Amino acid sequence: MQFTLLASALMALAASAVSASPVSNEARMILDVWAPTIISPNASTVWTEGQQYNVTWDTSNAPVNISNGAAVVLGKDGKLTNTTLVSGFDLRQGWVTVTCPSDVIPEDDYSIVLFGDSGDQSEQFTITTSLEGVLSDL
Ligand SMILES: *[C@@H]1O[C@H](CO)[C@@H](O)[C@H](O)[C@H]1NC(C)=O
Ligand SMILES: *[C@@H]1O[C@H](CO)[C@@H](O)[C@H](O)[C@H]1NC(C)=O
Ligand SMILES: *[C@@H]1O[C@H](CO)[C@@H](O)[C@H](O)[C@H]1NC(C)=O
Ligand SMILES: *[C@@H]1O[C@H](CO)[C@@H](O)[C@H](O)[C@H]1NC(C)=O
């Protein structure tokens, strides 16, 4: 019974895909578009310039096949910056190590956007300067 329900749900899905556009493209999109929930950084995160941090995300609902070309881009004040922190990793891993840039203004409105086929933005977090940087400015 369960199998029949699942099968007819899949058939309905396939049928709606057919009516929208060619099956292969539509089916690919259903499989590929996945915007994982970002676990860190989050609102309680503080990054110090020049230090390494892990960006982590939930992989519990990851599809079998994911397109390549994942990237983590720095955001500020809800907008993307030109700073790509890392790219070319496997989204299914659930984490990637990044280095906090050392040439940014220390503020509390940074975010990261995790790109696969779609972009998913983290909560806003804080970047501070290193203690060394503060001392050398005195
Ligand atoms: C928020 O991010 C920190 C790392 O910056 C992590 O230790 C913590 O578990 C995250 N909080 C939640 C609720 O996931
Ligand atoms: C990132 O996560 C990996 C795997 O858990 C761990 O080995 C590594 O030490 C972490 N790196 C940082 C900077 O936290
Ligand atoms: C995943 O990709 C492989 C290789 O392209 C393919 O053989 C397989 O059928 C795909 N699986 C799904 C669930 O799309
Ligand atoms: C990003 O790059 C574009 C093109 O190189 C440039 O016009 C823009 O000013 C840059 N933005 C920032 C925030 O650096």
PDB file of C-alpha atoms and ligand atoms in Angstrom:
ATOM      1  CA  MET A   1       0.000   0.000   0.000  1.00  0.00           C
ATOM      2  CA  GLN A   2       2.763   2.389   0.982  1.00  0.00           C
ATOM      3  CA  PHE A   3       4.603   1.589  -2.203  1.00  0.00           C
ATOM      4  CA  THR A   4       1.489   2.269  -4.299  1.00  0.00           C
ATOM      5  CA  LEU A   5       1.002   5.638  -2.633  1.00  0.00           C
ATOM      6  CA  LEU A   6       4.633   6.585  -3.191  1.00  0.00           C
ATOM      7  CA  ALA A   7       4.518   5.368  -6.776  1.00  0.00           C
ATOM      8  CA  SER A   8       1.423   7.396  -7.598  1.00  0.00           C
ATOM      9  CA  ALA A   9       2.882  10.461  -5.910  1.00  0.00           C
ATOM     10  CA  LEU A  10       5.996  10.105  -8.047  1.00  0.00           C
ATOM     11  CA  MET A  11       3.881   9.606 -11.156  1.00  0.00           C
ATOM     12  CA  ALA A  12       1.915  12.752 -10.368  1.00  0.00           C
ATOM     13  CA  LEU A  13       5.162  14.625  -9.900  1.00  0.00           C
ATOM     14  CA  ALA A  14       6.523  13.296 -13.177  1.00  0.00           C
ATOM     15  CA  ALA A  15       3.278  14.191 -14.966  1.00  0.00           C
ATOM     16  CA  SER A  16       3.371  17.779 -13.720  1.00  0.00           C
ATOM     17  CA  ALA A  17       7.013  17.989 -14.805  1.00  0.00           C
ATOM     18  CA  VAL A  18       6.080  16.813 -18.304  1.00  0.00           C
ATOM     19  CA  SER A  19       3.435  19.475 -18.676  1.00  0.00           C
ATOM     20  CA  ALA A  20       5.848  22.218 -17.545  1.00  0.00           C
ATOM     21  CA  SER A  21       8.871  21.424 -19.729  1.00  0.00           C
ATOM     22  CA  PRO A  22      10.980  18.492 -20.972  1.00  0.00           C
ATOM     23  CA  VAL A  23      11.156  15.732 -18.343  1.00  0.00           C
ATOM     24  CA  SER A  24      14.920  15.496 -18.057  1.00  0.00           C
ATOM     25  CA  ASN A  25      15.472  19.148 -17.192  1.00  0.00           C
ATOM     26  CA  GLU A  26      12.579  19.321 -14.793  1.00  0.00           C
ATOM     27  CA  ALA A  27      13.560  16.077 -13.052  1.00  0.00           C
ATOM     28  CA  ARG A  28      17.142  17.296 -12.741  1.00  0.00           C
ATOM     29  CA  MET A  29      15.998  20.468 -11.064  1.00  0.00           C
ATOM     30  CA  ILE A  30      13.887  18.568  -8.551  1.00  0.00           C
ATOM     31  CA  LEU A  31      16.890  16.397  -7.653  1.00  0.00           C
ATOM     32  CA  ASP A  32      19.524  19.110  -7.662  1.00  0.00           C
ATOM     33  CA  VAL A  33      18.087  22.206  -6.035  1.00  0.00           C
ATOM     34  CA  TRP A  34      18.869  21.931  -2.373  1.00  0.00           C
ATOM     35  CA  ALA A  35      19.376  24.804   0.036  1.00  0.00           C
ATOM     36  CA  PRO A  36      20.800  23.285   3.234  1.00  0.00           C
ATOM     37  CA  THR A  37      20.215  25.014   6.575  1.00  0.00           C
ATOM     38  CA  ILE A  38      23.388  26.726   7.786  1.00  0.00           C
ATOM     39  CA  ILE A  39      24.296  25.813  11.379  1.00  0.00           C
ATOM     40  CA  SER A  40      27.313  28.088  11.753  1.00  0.00           C
ATOM     41  CA  PRO A  41      28.101  30.905  11.540  1.00  0.00           C
ATOM     42  CA  ASN A  42      24.959  32.128  13.289  1.00  0.00           C
ATOM     43  CA  ALA A  43      23.870  35.094  15.403  1.00  0.00           C
ATOM     44  CA  SER A  44      26.099  34.058  18.320  1.00  0.00           C
ATOM     45  CA  THR A  45      29.222  33.581  16.168  1.00  0.00           C
ATOM     46  CA  VAL A  46      32.226  35.913  16.395  1.00  0.00           C
ATOM     47  CA  TRP A  47      35.042  35.536  13.867  1.00  0.00           C
ATOM     48  CA  THR A  48      38.460  37.115  14.399  1.00  0.00           C
ATOM     49  CA  GLU A  49      40.160  38.392  11.258  1.00  0.00           C
ATOM     50  CA  GLY A  50      42.757  36.018   9.833  1.00  0.00           C
ATOM     51  CA  GLN A  51      41.568  32.982  11.849  1.00  0.00           C
ATOM     52  CA  GLN A  52      40.157  29.739  10.443  1.00  0.00           C
ATOM     53  CA  TYR A  53      36.590  28.669  11.039  1.00  0.00           C
ATOM     54  CA  ASN A  54      34.310  25.926   9.890  1.00  0.00           C
ATOM     55  CA  VAL A  55      31.136  26.813   8.085  1.00  0.00           C
ATOM     56  CA  THR A  56      28.712  23.962   8.828  1.00  0.00           C
ATOM     57  CA  TRP A  57      25.302  23.034   7.487  1.00  0.00           C
ATOM     58  CA  ASP A  58      22.676  20.348   7.861  1.00  0.00           C
ATOM     59  CA  THR A  59      23.090  17.469   5.414  1.00  0.00           C
ATOM     60  CA  SER A  60      20.272  15.288   6.759  1.00  0.00           C
ATOM     61  CA  ASN A  61      18.053  15.906   3.723  1.00  0.00           C
ATOM     62  CA  ALA A  62      20.810  15.986   1.086  1.00  0.00           C
ATOM     63  CA  PRO A  63      19.842  14.538  -2.292  1.00  0.00           C
ATOM     64  CA  VAL A  64      21.943  11.717  -3.786  1.00  0.00           C
ATOM     65  CA  ASN A  65      23.220  13.835  -6.648  1.00  0.00           C
ATOM     66  CA  ILE A  66      24.308  17.411  -6.147  1.00  0.00           C
ATOM     67  CA  SER A  67      25.830  19.647  -8.789  1.00  0.00           C
ATOM     68  CA  ASN A  68      29.433  20.660  -8.299  1.00  0.00           C
ATOM     69  CA  GLY A  69      30.554  24.232  -7.864  1.00  0.00           C
ATOM     70  CA  ALA A  70      29.646  24.884  -4.236  1.00  0.00           C
ATOM     71  CA  ALA A  71      31.004  28.143  -2.815  1.00  0.00           C
ATOM     72  CA  VAL A  72      30.900  30.224   0.360  1.00  0.00           C
ATOM     73  CA  VAL A  73      30.656  33.972  -0.278  1.00  0.00           C
ATOM     74  CA  LEU A  74      30.833  36.656   2.404  1.00  0.00           C
ATOM     75  CA  GLY A  75      27.760  38.836   2.823  1.00  0.00           C
ATOM     76  CA  LYS A  76      27.442  42.166   4.618  1.00  0.00           C
ATOM     77  CA  ASP A  77      24.301  44.047   5.608  1.00  0.00           C
ATOM     78  CA  GLY A  78      22.204  41.434   3.798  1.00  0.00           C
ATOM     79  CA  LYS A  79      24.071  41.876   0.502  1.00  0.00           C
ATOM     80  CA  LEU A  80      26.712  39.768  -1.207  1.00  0.00           C
ATOM     81  CA  THR A  81      30.280  41.023  -1.216  1.00  0.00           C
ATOM     82  CA  ASN A  82      32.935  40.184  -3.806  1.00  0.00           C
ATOM     83  CA  THR A  83      34.734  37.963  -1.317  1.00  0.00           C
ATOM     84  CA  THR A  84      34.500  34.243  -2.037  1.00  0.00           C
ATOM     85  CA  LEU A  85      35.865  32.487   1.023  1.00  0.00           C
ATOM     86  CA  VAL A  86      36.129  29.027  -0.519  1.00  0.00           C
ATOM     87  CA  SER A  87      34.773  27.178  -3.548  1.00  0.00           C
ATOM     88  CA  GLY A  88      34.831  23.773  -5.205  1.00  0.00           C
ATOM     89  CA  PHE A  89      33.951  21.555  -2.239  1.00  0.00           C
ATOM     90  CA  ASP A  90      31.366  18.812  -1.829  1.00  0.00           C
ATOM     91  CA  LEU A  91      28.123  20.110  -0.313  1.00  0.00           C
ATOM     92  CA  ARG A  92      27.370  16.664   1.121  1.00  0.00           C
ATOM     93  CA  GLN A  93      30.347  16.979   3.487  1.00  0.00           C
ATOM     94  CA  GLY A  94      28.373  19.339   5.748  1.00  0.00           C
ATOM     95  CA  TRP A  95      31.318  21.572   6.594  1.00  0.00           C
ATOM     96  CA  VAL A  96      34.142  23.492   4.974  1.00  0.00           C
ATOM     97  CA  THR A  97      37.009  25.428   6.524  1.00  0.00           C
ATOM     98  CA  VAL A  98      37.340  29.113   5.664  1.00  0.00           C
ATOM     99  CA  THR A  99      39.775  31.849   6.681  1.00  0.00           C
ATOM    100  CA  CYS A 100      38.160  35.017   7.956  1.00  0.00           C
ATOM    101  CA  PRO A 101      39.416  37.848   5.732  1.00  0.00           C
ATOM    102  CA  SER A 102      41.745  40.299   7.453  1.00  0.00           C
ATOM    103  CA  ASP A 103      40.903  43.301   5.275  1.00  0.00           C
ATOM    104  CA  VAL A 104      37.280  43.815   6.324  1.00  0.00           C
ATOM    105  CA  ILE A 105      35.741  46.444   8.602  1.00  0.00           C
ATOM    106  CA  PRO A 106      34.964  44.823  11.972  1.00  0.00           C
ATOM    107  CA  GLU A 107      31.179  44.886  12.317  1.00  0.00           C
ATOM    108  CA  ASP A 108      28.239  42.780  13.368  1.00  0.00           C
ATOM    109  CA  ASP A 109      26.301  42.534  10.113  1.00  0.00           C
ATOM    110  CA  TYR A 110      28.277  39.874   8.257  1.00  0.00           C
ATOM    111  CA  SER A 111      26.761  36.694   6.890  1.00  0.00           C
ATOM    112  CA  ILE A 112      27.855  33.941   4.581  1.00  0.00           C
ATOM    113  CA  VAL A 113      25.954  32.637   1.591  1.00  0.00           C
ATOM    114  CA  LEU A 114      26.367  28.973   0.785  1.00  0.00           C
ATOM    115  CA  PHE A 115      25.933  28.379  -2.930  1.00  0.00           C
ATOM    116  CA  GLY A 116      25.024  25.176  -4.598  1.00  0.00           C
ATOM    117  CA  ASP A 117      22.399  25.623  -7.270  1.00  0.00           C
ATOM    118  CA  SER A 118      20.658  28.109  -5.040  1.00  0.00           C
ATOM    119  CA  GLY A 119      22.041  30.371  -2.341  1.00  0.00           C
ATOM    120  CA  ASP A 120      21.313  30.035   1.347  1.00  0.00           C
ATOM    121  CA  GLN A 121      22.229  32.866   3.702  1.00  0.00           C
ATOM    122  CA  SER A 122      23.380  32.455   7.304  1.00  0.00           C
ATOM    123  CA  GLU A 123      22.270  34.601  10.208  1.00  0.00           C
ATOM    124  CA  GLN A 124      24.263  37.781  10.658  1.00  0.00           C
ATOM    125  CA  PHE A 125      27.387  37.435  12.794  1.00  0.00           C
ATOM    126  CA  THR A 126      30.293  39.539  14.053  1.00  0.00           C
ATOM    127  CA  ILE A 127      33.821  39.915  12.727  1.00  0.00           C
ATOM    128  CA  THR A 128      36.394  41.468  15.061  1.00  0.00           C
ATOM    129  CA  THR A 129      39.989  42.461  14.498  1.00  0.00           C
ATOM    130  CA  SER A 130      42.734  40.448  16.121  1.00  0.00           C
ATOM    131  CA  LEU A 131      44.191  41.726  19.374  1.00  0.00           C
ATOM    132  CA  GLU A 132      47.541  42.211  17.575  1.00  0.00           C
ATOM    133  CA  GLY A 133      45.844  44.444  15.017  1.00  0.00           C
ATOM    134  CA  VAL A 134      44.200  46.551  17.721  1.00  0.00           C
ATOM    135  CA  LEU A 135      47.486  46.931  19.618  1.00  0.00           C
ATOM    136  CA  SER A 136      49.487  47.899  16.528  1.00  0.00           C
ATOM    137  CA  ASP A 137      46.934  50.595  15.767  1.00  0.00           C
ATOM    138  CA  LEU A 138      47.563  52.261  19.154  1.00  0.00           C
TER     139      LEU A 138
HETATM  140  C1  LIG B   1      26.242  28.715  16.344  1.00  0.00           C
HETATM  141  O1  LIG B   1      27.577  28.707  15.839  1.00  0.00           O
HETATM  142  C2  LIG B   1      28.526  28.261  16.799  1.00  0.00           C
HETATM  143  C3  LIG B   1      29.890  28.410  16.144  1.00  0.00           C
HETATM  144  O2  LIG B   1      30.111  29.736  15.803  1.00  0.00           O
HETATM  145  C4  LIG B   1      28.232  26.834  17.175  1.00  0.00           C
HETATM  146  O3  LIG B   1      29.158  26.404  18.151  1.00  0.00           O
HETATM  147  C5  LIG B   1      26.816  26.728  17.716  1.00  0.00           C
HETATM  148  O4  LIG B   1      26.510  25.388  17.930  1.00  0.00           O
HETATM  149  C6  LIG B   1      25.830  27.317  16.729  1.00  0.00           C
HETATM  150  N1  LIG B   1      24.512  27.358  17.342  1.00  0.00           N
HETATM  151  C7  LIG B   1      23.485  26.661  16.887  1.00  0.00           C
HETATM  152  C8  LIG B   1      22.185  26.890  17.600  1.00  0.00           C
HETATM  153  O5  LIG B   1      23.586  25.873  15.964  1.00  0.00           O
HETATM  154  C1  LIG B   2      36.595  21.675  10.929  1.00  0.00           C
HETATM  155  O1  LIG B   2      35.930  20.434  11.041  1.00  0.00           O
HETATM  156  C2  LIG B   2      36.796  19.317  10.841  1.00  0.00           C
HETATM  157  C3  LIG B   2      35.939  18.067  10.869  1.00  0.00           C
HETATM  158  O2  LIG B   2      35.126  18.031  11.996  1.00  0.00           O
HETATM  159  C4  LIG B   2      37.876  19.331  11.909  1.00  0.00           C
HETATM  160  O3  LIG B   2      38.762  18.256  11.696  1.00  0.00           O
HETATM  161  C5  LIG B   2      38.622  20.641  11.855  1.00  0.00           C
HETATM  162  O4  LIG B   2      39.569  20.708  12.919  1.00  0.00           O
HETATM  163  C6  LIG B   2      37.686  21.818  11.975  1.00  0.00           C
HETATM  164  N1  LIG B   2      38.423  23.046  11.757  1.00  0.00           N
HETATM  165  C7  LIG B   2      38.210  24.151  12.467  1.00  0.00           C
HETATM  166  C8  LIG B   2      38.995  25.367  12.075  1.00  0.00           C
HETATM  167  O5  LIG B   2      37.384  24.189  13.383  1.00  0.00           O
HETATM  168  C1  LIG B   3      23.100  10.162  -9.840  1.00  0.00           C
HETATM  169  O1  LIG B   3      24.073  10.349 -10.838  1.00  0.00           O
HETATM  170  C2  LIG B   3      24.545   9.121 -11.377  1.00  0.00           C
HETATM  171  C3  LIG B   3      25.666   9.452 -12.344  1.00  0.00           C
HETATM  172  O2  LIG B   3      25.318  10.501 -13.194  1.00  0.00           O
HETATM  173  C4  LIG B   3      23.382   8.394 -12.028  1.00  0.00           C
HETATM  174  O3  LIG B   3      23.828   7.147 -12.555  1.00  0.00           O
HETATM  175  C5  LIG B   3      22.287   8.143 -10.999  1.00  0.00           C
HETATM  176  O4  LIG B   3      21.172   7.562 -11.624  1.00  0.00           O
HETATM  177  C6  LIG B   3      21.879   9.442 -10.361  1.00  0.00           C
HETATM  178  N1  LIG B   3      20.950   9.171  -9.265  1.00  0.00           N
HETATM  179  C7  LIG B   3      19.851   9.903  -9.054  1.00  0.00           C
HETATM  180  C8  LIG B   3      19.025   9.516  -7.884  1.00  0.00           C
HETATM  181  O5  LIG B   3      19.535  10.848  -9.782  1.00  0.00           O
HETATM  182  C1  LIG B   4      32.714  44.088  -6.789  1.00  0.00           C
HETATM  183  O1  LIG B   4      33.280  43.968  -8.082  1.00  0.00           O
HETATM  184  C2  LIG B   4      32.668  44.825  -9.042  1.00  0.00           C
HETATM  185  C3  LIG B   4      33.262  44.502 -10.402  1.00  0.00           C
HETATM  186  O2  LIG B   4      34.632  44.195 -10.309  1.00  0.00           O
HETATM  187  C4  LIG B   4      32.888  46.273  -8.632  1.00  0.00           C
HETATM  188  O3  LIG B   4      32.275  47.121  -9.552  1.00  0.00           O
HETATM  189  C5  LIG B   4      32.266  46.487  -7.252  1.00  0.00           C
HETATM  190  O4  LIG B   4      32.526  47.792  -6.809  1.00  0.00           O
HETATM  191  C6  LIG B   4      32.824  45.492  -6.252  1.00  0.00           C
HETATM  192  N1  LIG B   4      32.080  45.634  -5.018  1.00  0.00           N
HETATM  193  C7  LIG B   4      32.676  45.667  -3.840  1.00  0.00           C
HETATM  194  C8  LIG B   4      31.771  45.769  -2.658  1.00  0.00           C
HETATM  195  O5  LIG B   4      33.892  45.576  -3.701  1.00  0.00           O
END
